[in-house]
CSV table of C-alpha atoms in Angstrom, one decimal:
chain,number,residue,atom,x,y,z
A,286,UNK,CA,25.5,-108.2,61.4
A,287,UNK,CA,21.9,-107.2,62.2
A,288,UNK,CA,22.7,-103.9,63.8
A,289,UNK,CA,21.1,-104.9,67.1
A,290,UNK,CA,22.6,-108.0,68.8
A,291,UNK,CA,21.1,-109.8,71.7
A,292,UNK,CA,22.8,-112.5,73.9
A,293,UNK,CA,22.1,-115.2,74.8
A,294,UNK,CA,19.6,-116.4,72.2
A,295,UNK,CA,18.2,-118.9,74.7
A,296,UNK,CA,18.3,-119.0,78.5
A,297,UNK,CA,16.9,-121.5,80.9
A,298,UNK,CA,17.0,-120.4,84.6
A,299,UNK,CA,15.6,-121.5,87.9
A,300,UNK,CA,13.5,-119.2,90.0
A,301,UNK,CA,16.3,-118.5,92.4
A,302,UNK,CA,18.9,-117.7,89.8
A,303,UNK,CA,20.3,-114.4,88.8
A,304,UNK,CA,21.0,-113.8,85.1
A,305,UNK,CA,21.4,-110.9,82.7
A,306,UNK,CA,20.3,-110.3,79.1
A,307,UNK,CA,22.6,-108.2,77.0
A,308,UNK,CA,21.7,-106.0,74.0
A,309,UNK,CA,24.2,-104.1,71.8
A,310,UNK,CA,23.5,-101.9,69.0
A,311,UNK,CA,25.9,-100.8,66.3
A,312,UNK,CA,23.7,-98.2,64.6
A,313,UNK,CA,24.8,-95.1,66.5
A,314,UNK,CA,21.3,-94.7,68.0
A,315,UNK,CA,20.6,-92.9,71.2
A,316,UNK,CA,17.4,-94.6,72.4
A,317,UNK,CA,17.0,-98.3,73.4
A,318,UNK,CA,14.1,-100.4,74.5
A,319,UNK,CA,13.1,-103.7,76.2
A,320,UNK,CA,10.0,-105.4,75.0
A,321,UNK,CA,8.4,-108.6,76.3
A,322,UNK,CA,6.7,-111.0,73.9
A,323,UNK,CA,4.6,-113.7,75.5
A,324,UNK,CA,2.6,-116.3,73.8
A,325,UNK,CA,-0.7,-115.1,72.4
A,326,UNK,CA,-0.2,-111.6,73.8
A,327,UNK,CA,0.8,-108.4,72.1
A,328,UNK,CA,4.4,-107.2,72.6
A,329,UNK,CA,4.6,-105.2,75.8
A,330,UNK,CA,7.0,-102.3,76.3
A,331,UNK,CA,9.0,-102.7,79.5
A,332,UNK,CA,11.6,-99.9,79.5
A,333,UNK,CA,12.8,-97.0,77.4
A,334,UNK,CA,16.3,-95.4,77.7
A,335,UNK,CA,17.4,-92.3,76.0
A,336,UNK,CA,21.1,-91.3,76.2
A,337,UNK,CA,21.6,-93.8,79.1
A,338,UNK,CA,18.7,-92.3,81.1
A,339,UNK,CA,15.6,-94.3,81.8
A,340,UNK,CA,12.6,-92.3,80.5
A,341,UNK,CA,9.9,-94.9,80.8
A,342,UNK,CA,9.2,-97.8,83.1
A,343,UNK,CA,5.9,-99.5,82.4
A,344,UNK,CA,5.0,-100.9,85.8
A,345,UNK,CA,7.5,-103.7,85.5
A,346,UNK,CA,8.1,-105.8,88.6
A,347,UNK,CA,11.3,-105.1,90.4
A,348,UNK,CA,12.6,-108.6,89.7
A,349,UNK,CA,13.5,-107.0,86.3
A,350,UNK,CA,16.2,-104.5,86.6
A,351,UNK,CA,17.5,-102.6,83.5
A,352,UNK,CA,20.9,-101.0,83.1
A,353,UNK,CA,22.2,-98.8,80.3
A,354,UNK,CA,25.9,-98.1,80.8
A,355,UNK,CA,26.3,-96.3,77.5
A,356,UNK,CA,24.2,-95.6,74.4
A,357,UNK,CA,25.3,-98.8,72.7
A,358,UNK,CA,24.6,-101.3,75.5
A,359,UNK,CA,21.5,-102.3,77.4
A,360,UNK,CA,21.1,-105.0,80.0
A,361,UNK,CA,18.2,-106.6,81.7
A,362,UNK,CA,19.1,-108.1,85.0
A,363,UNK,CA,16.9,-110.9,86.2
A,364,UNK,CA,16.4,-112.1,89.8
A,365,UNK,CA,13.9,-114.5,91.4
A,366,UNK,CA,11.7,-114.8,88.3
A,367,UNK,CA,8.4,-116.6,88.1
A,368,UNK,CA,7.4,-119.2,85.5
A,369,UNK,CA,5.0,-116.7,84.0
A,370,UNK,CA,8.0,-114.5,83.1
A,371,UNK,CA,9.0,-117.1,80.4
A,372,UNK,CA,8.8,-115.2,77.1
A,373,UNK,CA,10.8,-113.8,74.3
A,374,UNK,CA,12.6,-110.6,75.3
A,375,UNK,CA,13.3,-108.2,72.5
A,376,UNK,CA,15.6,-105.3,72.5
A,377,UNK,CA,15.2,-102.4,70.1
A,378,UNK,CA,16.9,-99.1,69.3
A,379,UNK,CA,16.0,-95.9,67.4
A,380,UNK,CA,17.9,-92.8,66.4
A,381,UNK,CA,16.6,-90.4,69.0
A,382,UNK,CA,13.4,-89.9,71.0
A,383,UNK,CA,13.1,-86.4,69.6
A,384,UNK,CA,13.1,-87.7,66.0
A,385,UNK,CA,9.7,-89.3,66.0
A,386,UNK,CA,9.6,-90.1,62.3
A,387,UNK,CA,12.4,-92.8,62.6
A,388,UNK,CA,11.8,-96.5,62.9
A,389,UNK,CA,12.9,-98.9,65.6
A,390,UNK,CA,15.3,-101.7,64.8
A,391,UNK,CA,15.0,-104.9,66.7
A,392,UNK,CA,17.3,-107.7,67.8
A,393,UNK,CA,16.5,-111.4,67.5
A,394,UNK,CA,15.5,-111.7,71.1
A,395,UNK,CA,16.4,-113.9,74.0
A,396,UNK,CA,14.0,-116.8,74.6
A,397,UNK,CA,13.8,-117.1,78.3
A,398,UNK,CA,12.4,-120.1,80.1
A,399,UNK,CA,11.9,-120.0,83.9
A,400,UNK,CA,11.7,-123.4,85.5
B,129,UNK,CA,-4.7,-95.4,75.7
B,130,UNK,CA,-4.2,-96.6,72.2
B,131,UNK,CA,-5.1,-100.2,71.2
B,132,UNK,CA,-4.4,-102.2,68.1
B,133,UNK,CA,-6.4,-105.2,67.1
B,134,UNK,CA,-5.6,-107.9,64.5
B,135,UNK,CA,-8.7,-110.1,64.2
B,136,UNK,CA,-7.0,-112.8,62.0
B,137,UNK,CA,-4.8,-115.0,64.1
B,138,UNK,CA,-3.8,-117.0,61.0
B,139,UNK,CA,-4.0,-116.6,57.3
B,140,UNK,CA,-2.8,-118.7,54.4
B,141,UNK,CA,-2.3,-117.9,50.7
B,142,UNK,CA,-1.1,-119.7,47.6
B,143,UNK,CA,2.3,-118.7,46.3
B,144,UNK,CA,2.0,-115.8,43.7
B,145,UNK,CA,-1.5,-114.9,45.0
B,146,UNK,CA,-2.5,-111.7,46.9
B,147,UNK,CA,-3.4,-111.6,50.6
B,148,UNK,CA,-4.7,-108.9,52.8
B,149,UNK,CA,-4.1,-108.7,56.5
B,150,UNK,CA,-6.4,-106.6,58.7
B,151,UNK,CA,-5.7,-104.2,61.4
B,152,UNK,CA,-7.8,-101.7,63.3
B,153,UNK,CA,-6.8,-99.3,66.0
B,154,UNK,CA,-8.3,-97.0,68.5
B,155,UNK,CA,-6.9,-93.5,69.4
B,156,UNK,CA,-8.0,-90.0,70.1
B,157,UNK,CA,-4.9,-88.5,68.6
B,158,UNK,CA,-5.0,-86.9,65.2
B,159,UNK,CA,-1.4,-87.5,64.2
B,160,UNK,CA,0.5,-90.7,64.6
B,161,UNK,CA,2.4,-93.4,62.8
B,162,UNK,CA,1.3,-96.9,61.8
B,163,UNK,CA,3.6,-99.8,61.0
B,164,UNK,CA,3.6,-103.3,59.8
B,165,UNK,CA,6.4,-105.5,61.1
B,166,UNK,CA,7.3,-109.0,60.0
B,167,UNK,CA,8.7,-111.5,62.4
B,168,UNK,CA,10.1,-114.6,60.6
B,169,UNK,CA,11.3,-117.7,62.5
B,170,UNK,CA,14.6,-116.0,63.1
B,171,UNK,CA,12.5,-113.9,65.6
B,172,UNK,CA,13.9,-110.5,64.5
B,173,UNK,CA,11.2,-107.9,63.9
B,174,UNK,CA,11.6,-106.3,60.5
B,175,UNK,CA,9.9,-103.2,59.4
B,176,UNK,CA,7.8,-103.9,56.3
B,177,UNK,CA,6.0,-100.6,55.7
B,178,UNK,CA,4.9,-97.4,57.6
B,179,UNK,CA,2.2,-94.8,57.2
B,180,UNK,CA,2.1,-91.3,58.5
B,181,UNK,CA,-1.5,-90.5,59.6
B,182,UNK,CA,-1.4,-87.0,58.1
B,183,UNK,CA,-0.7,-88.4,54.6
B,184,UNK,CA,-3.7,-89.4,52.7
B,185,UNK,CA,-1.7,-91.4,50.1
B,186,UNK,CA,-1.3,-95.1,50.9
B,187,UNK,CA,2.2,-96.2,51.5
B,188,UNK,CA,3.7,-98.7,49.1
B,189,UNK,CA,7.0,-100.7,49.2
B,190,UNK,CA,7.4,-103.0,46.2
B,191,UNK,CA,4.9,-105.9,46.7
B,192,UNK,CA,3.6,-104.5,50.0
B,193,UNK,CA,1.0,-101.8,50.2
B,194,UNK,CA,-1.5,-100.5,52.7
B,195,UNK,CA,-5.1,-99.4,52.7
B,196,UNK,CA,-5.2,-96.7,55.3
B,197,UNK,CA,-8.7,-95.5,56.2
B,198,UNK,CA,-8.2,-92.9,58.9
B,199,UNK,CA,-11.9,-92.3,59.7
B,200,UNK,CA,-12.5,-96.0,60.1
B,201,UNK,CA,-9.2,-96.4,62.0
B,202,UNK,CA,-8.3,-99.2,59.7
B,203,UNK,CA,-4.8,-100.1,58.4
B,204,UNK,CA,-4.7,-103.3,56.3
B,205,UNK,CA,-1.6,-104.7,54.6
B,206,UNK,CA,-1.8,-106.2,51.1
B,207,UNK,CA,0.9,-108.5,49.9
B,208,UNK,CA,1.0,-109.1,46.2
B,209,UNK,CA,2.7,-112.0,44.4
B,210,UNK,CA,3.2,-113.8,47.7
B,211,UNK,CA,6.5,-115.6,48.0
B,212,UNK,CA,7.6,-118.4,50.3
B,213,UNK,CA,9.9,-116.0,52.1
B,214,UNK,CA,6.8,-113.9,53.1
B,215,UNK,CA,5.8,-116.6,55.6
B,216,UNK,CA,6.0,-115.1,59.1
B,217,UNK,CA,4.1,-113.4,61.9
B,218,UNK,CA,2.9,-110.0,60.9
B,219,UNK,CA,2.3,-107.3,63.5
B,220,UNK,CA,0.5,-104.1,63.1
B,221,UNK,CA,1.8,-101.3,65.4
B,222,UNK,CA,0.9,-97.8,66.4
B,223,UNK,CA,3.1,-95.0,67.6
B,224,UNK,CA,2.3,-91.5,68.8
B,225,UNK,CA,4.1,-88.5,67.5
B,226,UNK,CA,6.6,-87.4,70.1
B,227,UNK,CA,7.0,-89.0,73.5
B,228,UNK,CA,9.0,-92.1,74.1
B,229,UNK,CA,8.4,-93.6,70.7
B,230,UNK,CA,6.4,-96.4,72.3
B,231,UNK,CA,5.1,-98.9,69.8
B,232,UNK,CA,1.7,-100.4,70.6
B,233,UNK,CA,1.4,-103.8,68.9
B,234,UNK,CA,-1.5,-105.9,67.8
B,235,UNK,CA,-1.5,-109.6,68.6
B,236,UNK,CA,-0.2,-110.7,65.2
B,237,UNK,CA,-1.3,-112.7,62.2
B,238,UNK,CA,0.6,-115.8,61.3
B,239,UNK,CA,0.8,-116.0,57.5
B,240,UNK,CA,1.5,-119.3,55.7
B,241,UNK,CA,2.4,-119.4,52.1
B,242,UNK,CA,1.3,-122.6,50.3
B,243,UNK,CA,3.6,-123.7,47.4
């Protein structure tokens, strides 16, 4: 039990498919994040949610649609992706955005391949 | 905007030896946090050590220690008595105090431990 669980671990999808990535945290945290990790590039923050409300959207294309139904679950809905969207998608959580001295805990990621 | 640079894409060290991973960053802020994360083949990002910018004392966690040079904006990680389990990608990260707890990552250093 890692605290932050992501499913699926691997996903291969066509450019016309619709799929969703799921993240669940068992730590009682109030903030959740999506990061994208591409080969040979630094991790890029995509979205930040605090108490189910989106507080940051880093100019992410609309083909990525996040959803946070409660403070324990975070989804990333994928639609008409491009091959360059292939990457490792990491979910993270932290206690609270107001408690800036706490760390972020990460899941194991979903390896996405768009064909 | 803050940036983090890791100039060593790959490093290797003999088991039981000491290795130092480099990290520099750029910021106009006076207070912030710095982190080293480890990403083993399991892909989960694990916090190794963190440093608060207002603290002059270098952080230490068992075999892991940092050399924090605030004026030079340098934050290197020293691993003593290297073990096979230390093999992983190591990421340096910066986080502002307050705000959405965005972590800004470097590009990573792949550390290999030679038996």
